Structure formats: structure tokens, C-alpha cells
Amino acid sequence: MNVSGKIALVTGGGRGIGRGISLVLANNGADVAVVDLILANAESVAQEVAAVGRQSMAVAVDVTAQASVEAMVRQVTERFGRVDVLVNNAGVIGAGGWEDREKPNEEDWDFIFEVNVKGIVRVTDAVAPKMKERRYGKIINIASIAGRRGSDRNMPYNVSKAGVISLTQGQALDLAPHNINVNAICPGLLWTPMWERITARTAMTPNPEGKTQRELFEDYVDSSTPLGREQTPEDIGNLAAFLASDFSQNITGQAINVSGGNHMH
Ligand SMILES: NC(=O)c1ccc[n+]([C@@H]2O[C@H](COP(=O)([O-])OP(=O)(O)OC[C@H]3O[C@@H](n4cnc5c(N)ncnc54)[C@H](O)[C@@H]3O)[C@@H](O)[C@H]2O)c1
């Protein structure tokens, strides 16, 4: 997947899936702006990008805050001149204290939507105008297989990810006349801090046998994934690199599962 010479911006790039996407893009030739709520993590990944010989920068951003998003995009554009590839990866599973709640509350609904859905709208709206001017851009939204199905255990998260899939289709229609492709990736099950939170929430992962959180995760992978293995940040990065490359020029408005067959649709 050749993305040589492209400038990529990855939100939530400081760890987990965002880190994996940043590194795969860099290994395939892109320069990467790693942006995250936690600046130290973004800086650490930016250093890893630099170590493979690509240009990088780290910027602090809160995708729930319009002024923060605008300042971040300004900084990236000043340094790199443009953004060719935007990966909207920043996402959350619940608000603070979510692990201890039997059911998500209104704060969870609001917080999840602010980050997972409106965060993508804010960042895309800040990046897209210059892409339109140049009549070039690849936008990749990280949804989830959770967006393909309902959940009685974490309804707001699943609804938010269904929203990301719908948002992707709307953005694809909006931006197609400007030669900008917009697609979503639906990751399956990855052992990141997000899944550590899920396995810590007993309402979501009952644990009568006192298993470790990692064992609970492995059980879930075994019971739900036809290929019998968890996904890795590199798996998600590989598809992101393809969607960021010119091999994907006729693909837009799609949501593609990377889930070992966990979801087939
Ligand atoms: N882990 C999985 O199994 C899985 C499966 C499907 C989809 N996803 C999605 O993949 C994406 C990444 O998840 P992950 O597992 O790497 O989670 P993670 O919690 O490890 O990483 C999320 C990153 O987003 C950043 N972030 C959170 N809120 C932010 C904000 N307001 N502004 C800027 N950055 C913010 C965090 O600091 C963190 O670096 C999310 O959108 C998630 O919903 C994860």
C-alpha cells in the first residue's frame, strides 16, 4: 500500500488502534500528525513515526471542543501545508465511572456522542475545506462492529457507532463532488485500554469464576470470532493504509468489517 508523500492526521493516535494506524501509515510512506487528548502519548507515537524515517508531529486536542479542534488543524496545516488523509479514530466507551454503573446514564449518552459522533463532525469540518480546494482527500472514520447490532448492555456506544456508519455515508455523498473519499472501518475485538474498561464492567462481562480481565477477553474472542483470533491495531492500520492509498479511488461511503468474521455484513 503506497501512501508515500501523503500527509496523514490521526485523532486518538496516542495509543491502541490510533497508534497502530499511525505506524502502519508511516511504514507505508506517510508523514503523520499524531493528535490526542493525552499529549505525552501523542509525542511518544510521533517519536516512533520519526524512528521509521517519516516526518511527524504531536498535537494535543480535545475533539469535543471546537476551538481546540480548530487550533490543532491550524497547527498541522502550518507545519505540513495540507492534510491528505484524515483518520477519525478518537473514541470512548463511556463517561467517567461507567464501569461501576449497571446501565449507562445520561452523562454516558452525551459524552459518547460528543466524542464518537460529533468529534468526527468537528474534525472533518475543520479539515475538509482545504481538501475541497485541492480536490483531493481520503477520510477514514473508525466505527465498530458494535454499530452493526443493537446492545442492551451498552446502548449508547452501539448507537454512536451506527451513527458513525450513517455519518460516513452522508459525508461521502457531501464530499464526492470534491473528489474526497470517505469510508469507515468497523474493527472487531482488540485488547486495548478500551477493552480493559469493558472487562472491568461486571454488568457487561459477568465473571463468576474470577478470571483475569485478559482471560475474559480471550473467552469472548473464542466464543464469537470464526477465525478464532483477536484483531490487532496493525490489522486496522492495514485497511486504513489501503483506504488512504490511490488503490481505493472508487470506494466511498463503505463500512468495512475487520473482525475475523465476528460480523459478516
Ligand atoms: N478496542 C476495540 O476492540 C475496538 C473495537 C471497535 C472499535 N473501536 C474503536 O476504535 C477507536 C480506538 O479505540 P481503542 O481501542 O484504541 O481505544 P483507546 O481508549 O485505547 O484509545 C482511544 C484514544 O482516543 C483518545 N481520545 C479519547 N477522547 C478524546 C478526545 N476527546 N479528544 C482527542 N482524543 C481522545 C484517547 O486519549 C486514546 O488515545 C475508538 O473509536 C473505538 O471506539 C475499538
CSV table of C-alpha atoms and ligand atoms in Angstrom, one decimal:
chain,number,residue,atom,x,y,z
A,1,MET,CA,0.0,0.0,0.0
A,2,ASN,CA,1.8,3.0,-1.2
A,3,VAL,CA,1.0,6.2,0.7
A,4,SER,CA,4.4,7.8,0.1
A,5,GLY,CA,4.4,11.5,0.4
A,6,LYS,CA,1.0,11.8,1.8
A,7,ILE,CA,0.3,13.8,5.0
A,8,ALA,CA,-1.9,11.9,7.5
A,9,LEU,CA,-3.7,13.2,10.6
A,10,VAL,CA,-4.8,10.6,13.1
A,11,THR,CA,-7.0,11.5,16.0
A,12,GLY,CA,-6.7,9.5,19.2
A,13,GLY,CA,-3.3,8.5,17.7
A,14,GLY,CA,-1.5,8.2,21.1
A,15,ARG,CA,-2.3,4.6,21.9
A,16,GLY,CA,-4.3,1.5,20.9
A,17,ILE,CA,-5.8,1.4,17.4
A,18,GLY,CA,-4.7,5.0,16.6
A,19,ARG,CA,-1.1,4.2,17.4
A,20,GLY,CA,-1.3,1.1,15.1
A,21,ILE,CA,-2.8,3.1,12.3
A,22,SER,CA,-0.2,5.9,12.7
A,23,LEU,CA,2.7,3.4,12.5
A,24,VAL,CA,1.3,1.4,9.5
A,25,LEU,CA,0.8,4.6,7.6
A,26,ALA,CA,4.3,5.7,8.4
A,27,ASN,CA,5.7,2.3,7.4
A,28,ASN,CA,4.0,2.7,4.1
A,29,GLY,CA,5.5,6.1,3.5
A,30,ALA,CA,3.2,8.7,5.0
A,31,ASP,CA,4.1,11.6,7.3
A,32,VAL,CA,1.9,11.6,10.3
A,33,ALA,CA,0.4,14.2,12.7
A,34,VAL,CA,-0.5,12.3,15.8
A,35,VAL,CA,-3.1,14.1,17.8
A,36,ASP,CA,-4.6,13.1,21.1
A,37,LEU,CA,-6.2,14.3,24.3
A,38,ILE,CA,-3.1,13.0,26.1
A,39,LEU,CA,-0.2,14.9,24.6
A,40,ALA,CA,2.6,12.7,26.2
A,41,ASN,CA,1.1,9.6,24.4
A,42,ALA,CA,0.9,11.5,21.1
A,43,GLU,CA,4.5,12.6,21.5
A,44,SER,CA,5.7,9.1,22.1
A,45,VAL,CA,3.9,7.8,19.0
A,46,ALA,CA,5.3,10.7,16.9
A,47,GLN,CA,8.7,9.7,18.0
A,48,GLU,CA,8.0,6.1,16.8
A,49,VAL,CA,6.9,7.6,13.4
A,50,ALA,CA,10.1,9.6,13.2
A,51,ALA,CA,12.1,6.5,14.0
A,52,VAL,CA,10.9,4.8,10.8
A,53,GLY,CA,12.2,7.9,8.8
A,54,ARG,CA,9.0,9.8,8.4
A,55,GLN,CA,8.1,13.4,9.4
A,56,SER,CA,5.8,13.6,12.4
A,57,MET,CA,4.3,16.0,14.9
A,58,ALA,CA,2.3,15.6,18.1
A,59,VAL,CA,-0.6,18.0,19.0
A,60,ALA,CA,-2.9,18.0,22.0
A,61,VAL,CA,-6.6,18.1,21.0
A,62,ASP,CA,-9.9,17.6,22.6
A,63,VAL,CA,-12.3,16.6,19.8
A,64,THR,CA,-15.3,17.7,21.9
A,65,ALA,CA,-14.1,21.3,21.9
A,66,GLN,CA,-14.5,23.3,18.7
A,67,ALA,CA,-11.7,25.8,19.5
A,68,SER,CA,-9.3,23.0,20.3
A,69,VAL,CA,-10.0,21.2,17.1
A,70,GLU,CA,-9.6,24.4,15.0
A,71,ALA,CA,-6.3,25.2,16.8
A,72,MET,CA,-5.0,21.7,16.2
A,73,VAL,CA,-5.9,21.7,12.5
A,74,ARG,CA,-4.2,25.1,12.1
A,75,GLN,CA,-1.0,23.8,13.7
A,76,VAL,CA,-0.9,20.7,11.5
A,77,THR,CA,-1.6,22.8,8.3
A,78,GLU,CA,1.1,25.3,9.3
A,79,ARG,CA,3.7,22.6,9.7
A,80,PHE,CA,2.8,20.2,6.8
A,81,GLY,CA,0.9,22.6,4.4
A,82,ARG,CA,-2.0,20.2,3.9
A,83,VAL,CA,-3.8,17.1,5.1
A,84,ASP,CA,-4.3,14.3,2.5
A,85,VAL,CA,-5.6,11.6,4.8
A,86,LEU,CA,-7.7,12.2,7.9
A,87,VAL,CA,-8.3,9.2,10.3
A,88,ASN,CA,-11.1,10.0,12.8
A,89,ASN,CA,-10.2,7.3,15.4
A,90,ALA,CA,-10.7,9.0,18.8
A,91,GLY,CA,-13.5,7.3,20.6
A,92,VAL,CA,-14.8,6.4,24.1
A,93,ILE,CA,-16.9,3.6,25.6
A,94,GLY,CA,-18.4,5.5,28.4
A,95,ALA,CA,-18.1,8.6,30.7
A,96,GLY,CA,-16.1,8.5,33.9
A,97,GLY,CA,-17.5,5.9,36.3
A,98,TRP,CA,-19.2,3.9,33.5
A,99,GLU,CA,-17.6,0.7,34.7
A,100,ASP,CA,-19.5,0.9,38.0
A,101,ARG,CA,-22.9,1.6,36.5
A,102,GLU,CA,-25.4,-1.2,35.9
A,103,LYS,CA,-26.8,0.8,33.0
A,104,PRO,CA,-25.3,3.8,31.1
A,105,ASN,CA,-26.7,7.1,32.3
A,106,GLU,CA,-27.5,10.3,30.5
A,107,GLU,CA,-23.9,11.5,31.0
A,108,ASP,CA,-22.7,8.4,29.2
A,109,TRP,CA,-25.1,9.1,26.3
A,110,ASP,CA,-23.9,12.7,26.0
A,111,PHE,CA,-20.2,12.1,26.4
A,112,ILE,CA,-20.1,9.1,24.0
A,113,PHE,CA,-22.0,11.2,21.3
A,114,GLU,CA,-19.8,14.3,21.9
A,115,VAL,CA,-16.6,12.2,21.2
A,116,ASN,CA,-17.6,9.4,18.9
A,117,VAL,CA,-20.0,11.2,16.6
A,118,LYS,CA,-19.8,15.0,17.0
A,119,GLY,CA,-16.0,14.7,17.4
A,120,ILE,CA,-15.8,13.3,13.9
A,121,VAL,CA,-18.1,16.1,12.5
A,122,ARG,CA,-15.9,18.8,14.2
A,123,VAL,CA,-12.6,17.5,12.9
A,124,THR,CA,-13.9,16.7,9.4
A,125,ASP,CA,-15.5,20.1,9.1
A,126,ALA,CA,-12.2,21.7,10.0
A,127,VAL,CA,-10.1,19.6,7.6
A,128,ALA,CA,-12.4,19.2,4.6
A,129,PRO,CA,-12.4,22.8,3.3
A,130,LYS,CA,-8.7,22.7,2.2
A,131,MET,CA,-9.2,19.1,0.8
A,132,LYS,CA,-12.1,20.6,-1.3
A,133,GLU,CA,-9.8,23.4,-2.6
A,134,ARG,CA,-7.3,20.8,-3.7
A,135,ARG,CA,-9.9,18.3,-4.9
A,136,TYR,CA,-8.2,15.5,-3.0
A,137,GLY,CA,-8.7,13.8,0.3
A,138,LYS,CA,-9.2,10.4,2.0
A,139,ILE,CA,-11.2,10.4,5.2
A,140,ILE,CA,-11.4,7.2,7.3
A,141,ASN,CA,-13.8,7.0,10.2
A,142,ILE,CA,-13.3,4.3,12.9
A,143,ALA,CA,-16.7,2.9,13.6
A,144,SER,CA,-17.1,-0.7,15.1
A,145,ILE,CA,-18.9,-3.9,14.6
A,146,ALA,CA,-20.9,-2.6,17.6
A,147,GLY,CA,-22.5,-0.3,15.1
A,148,ARG,CA,-23.9,-3.2,13.2
A,149,ARG,CA,-26.0,-4.5,16.0
A,150,GLY,CA,-28.1,-3.4,19.0
A,151,SER,CA,-26.9,-3.9,22.5
A,152,ASP,CA,-28.9,-4.0,25.8
A,153,ARG,CA,-25.6,-3.6,27.8
A,154,ASN,CA,-24.0,-0.5,26.3
A,155,MET,CA,-26.7,1.0,24.1
A,156,PRO,CA,-25.2,4.5,23.7
A,157,TYR,CA,-21.9,3.1,22.4
A,158,ASN,CA,-23.6,0.9,19.8
A,159,VAL,CA,-25.9,3.6,18.7
A,160,SER,CA,-23.0,6.0,18.4
A,161,LYS,CA,-21.1,3.6,16.1
A,162,ALA,CA,-24.2,3.0,14.0
A,163,GLY,CA,-24.2,6.8,13.8
A,164,VAL,CA,-20.6,6.8,12.6
A,165,ILE,CA,-21.6,4.4,9.8
A,166,SER,CA,-24.5,6.7,8.7
A,167,LEU,CA,-22.3,9.8,9.1
A,168,THR,CA,-19.8,8.2,6.8
A,169,GLN,CA,-22.4,7.7,4.1
A,170,GLY,CA,-23.6,11.3,4.5
A,171,GLN,CA,-20.1,12.7,4.4
A,172,ALA,CA,-19.3,10.5,1.4
A,173,LEU,CA,-22.3,12.0,-0.5
A,174,ASP,CA,-21.4,15.5,0.6
A,175,LEU,CA,-17.7,15.3,-0.4
A,176,ALA,CA,-17.8,13.1,-3.5
A,177,PRO,CA,-18.2,16.1,-5.9
A,178,HIS,CA,-14.9,17.3,-4.5
A,179,ASN,CA,-13.1,14.0,-5.2
A,180,ILE,CA,-12.9,13.1,-1.5
A,181,ASN,CA,-13.4,9.5,-0.4
A,182,VAL,CA,-15.0,8.8,3.0
A,183,ASN,CA,-15.1,5.3,4.4
A,184,ALA,CA,-15.5,3.6,7.7
A,185,ILE,CA,-13.7,0.7,9.3
A,186,CYS,CA,-15.5,-1.5,11.7
A,187,PRO,CA,-12.9,-3.1,14.0
A,188,GLY,CA,-13.8,-6.3,15.9
A,189,LEU,CA,-12.1,-7.2,19.2
A,190,LEU,CA,-8.8,-5.6,20.1
A,191,TRP,CA,-7.1,-5.8,23.5
A,192,THR,CA,-6.6,-2.0,24.2
A,193,PRO,CA,-7.4,0.2,27.2
A,194,MET,CA,-11.0,0.3,25.8
A,195,TRP,CA,-11.4,-3.5,26.3
A,196,GLU,CA,-9.8,-3.2,29.7
A,197,ARG,CA,-12.7,-0.9,30.7
A,198,ILE,CA,-15.2,-3.3,29.2
A,199,THR,CA,-13.9,-6.3,31.1
A,200,ALA,CA,-13.8,-4.2,34.3
A,201,ARG,CA,-17.6,-3.6,34.0
A,202,THR,CA,-19.2,-6.6,35.6
A,203,ALA,CA,-22.6,-5.7,34.1
A,204,MET,CA,-21.1,-6.2,30.7
A,205,THR,CA,-18.7,-9.1,31.4
A,206,PRO,CA,-20.0,-11.3,34.2
A,207,ASN,CA,-17.1,-13.1,36.0
A,208,PRO,CA,-18.3,-15.8,38.3
A,209,GLU,CA,-15.1,-17.8,38.0
A,210,GLY,CA,-12.8,-14.9,39.0
A,211,LYS,CA,-10.9,-14.9,35.7
A,212,THR,CA,-8.4,-12.2,34.8
A,213,GLN,CA,-9.7,-9.4,32.5
A,214,ARG,CA,-7.4,-10.7,29.7
A,215,GLU,CA,-8.9,-14.2,30.1
A,216,LEU,CA,-12.4,-12.8,29.9
A,217,PHE,CA,-11.5,-11.1,26.7
A,218,GLU,CA,-10.0,-14.3,25.3
A,219,ASP,CA,-13.2,-16.2,26.1
A,220,TYR,CA,-15.2,-13.6,24.3
A,221,VAL,CA,-12.9,-13.8,21.2
A,222,ASP,CA,-13.1,-17.6,21.2
A,223,SER,CA,-16.9,-17.7,21.5
A,224,SER,CA,-17.7,-15.0,19.0
A,225,THR,CA,-15.0,-15.0,16.3
A,226,PRO,CA,-15.0,-17.6,13.5
A,227,LEU,CA,-11.3,-17.2,12.7
A,228,GLY,CA,-10.6,-17.7,16.4
A,229,ARG,CA,-8.2,-14.8,16.9
A,230,GLU,CA,-8.3,-11.2,18.2
A,231,GLN,CA,-7.6,-8.3,15.9
A,232,THR,CA,-4.6,-6.1,16.2
A,233,PRO,CA,-4.0,-2.4,15.7
A,234,GLU,CA,-1.9,-3.4,12.7
A,235,ASP,CA,-4.9,-5.2,11.1
A,236,ILE,CA,-6.9,-2.0,11.3
A,237,GLY,CA,-3.9,0.1,10.1
A,238,ASN,CA,-3.5,-2.2,7.0
A,239,LEU,CA,-7.1,-1.4,5.9
A,240,ALA,CA,-6.6,2.2,6.7
A,241,ALA,CA,-3.5,2.3,4.5
A,242,PHE,CA,-5.4,0.7,1.6
A,243,LEU,CA,-8.2,3.2,2.0
A,244,ALA,CA,-5.7,6.0,2.2
A,245,SER,CA,-3.9,4.8,-1.0
A,246,ASP,CA,-4.9,5.5,-4.6
A,247,PHE,CA,-6.0,1.8,-4.9
A,248,SER,CA,-9.2,2.9,-3.2
A,249,GLN,CA,-10.1,5.6,-5.7
A,250,ASN,CA,-13.6,4.1,-6.5
A,251,ILE,CA,-14.5,3.1,-2.9
A,252,THR,CA,-16.6,5.6,-0.9
A,253,GLY,CA,-19.4,5.5,1.6
A,254,GLN,CA,-18.5,2.0,2.7
A,255,ALA,CA,-18.1,0.5,6.2
A,256,ILE,CA,-15.8,-2.5,6.2
A,257,ASN,CA,-15.5,-5.0,9.0
A,258,VAL,CA,-12.1,-6.2,10.2
A,259,SER,CA,-13.3,-8.7,12.7
A,260,GLY,CA,-12.2,-12.2,12.0
A,261,GLY,CA,-15.7,-13.0,10.7
A,262,ASN,CA,-17.3,-11.9,14.0
A,263,HIS,CA,-19.7,-9.8,12.0
A,264,MET,CA,-20.4,-10.6,8.3
A,265,HIS,CA,-22.2,-7.8,6.6
B,1,LIG,N1,-10.7,-1.9,21.1
B,1,LIG,C1,-11.7,-2.4,20.3
B,1,LIG,O1,-11.9,-3.6,20.4
B,1,LIG,C2,-12.5,-1.6,19.4
B,1,LIG,C3,-13.4,-2.2,18.5
B,1,LIG,C4,-14.1,-1.5,17.6
B,1,LIG,C5,-13.9,-0.1,17.5
B,1,LIG,N2,-13.0,0.5,18.3
B,1,LIG,C6,-12.8,2.0,18.1
B,1,LIG,O2,-11.5,2.2,17.8
B,1,LIG,C7,-11.1,3.5,18.2
B,1,LIG,C8,-9.9,3.5,19.1
B,1,LIG,O3,-10.2,2.6,20.2
B,1,LIG,P1,-9.0,2.0,21.1
B,1,LIG,O4,-9.5,0.6,21.4
B,1,LIG,O5,-7.7,2.2,20.5
B,1,LIG,O6,-9.3,2.8,22.5
B,1,LIG,P2,-8.3,3.6,23.4
B,1,LIG,O7,-9.1,4.0,24.6
B,1,LIG,O8,-7.1,2.7,23.7
B,1,LIG,O9,-7.8,4.8,22.6
B,1,LIG,C9,-8.6,5.9,22.3
B,1,LIG,C10,-7.7,7.1,22.1
B,1,LIG,O10,-8.6,8.3,21.8
B,1,LIG,C11,-8.2,9.3,22.6
B,1,LIG,N3,-9.3,10.2,22.9
B,1,LIG,C12,-10.4,9.9,23.7
B,1,LIG,N4,-11.1,11.0,23.8
B,1,LIG,C13,-10.6,12.0,23.1
B,1,LIG,C14,-10.9,13.4,22.8
B,1,LIG,N5,-12.0,13.9,23.4
B,1,LIG,N6,-10.1,14.1,22.0
B,1,LIG,C15,-9.0,13.5,21.5
B,1,LIG,N7,-8.6,12.2,21.7
B,1,LIG,C16,-9.4,11.5,22.5
B,1,LIG,C17,-7.6,8.7,23.9
B,1,LIG,O11,-6.8,9.6,24.6
B,1,LIG,C18,-6.9,7.5,23.3
B,1,LIG,O12,-5.6,7.8,22.9
B,1,LIG,C19,-12.4,4.1,19.0
B,1,LIG,O13,-13.1,4.9,18.1
B,1,LIG,C20,-13.1,2.8,19.4
B,1,LIG,O14,-14.5,3.0,19.6
B,1,LIG,C21,-12.3,-0.2,19.3
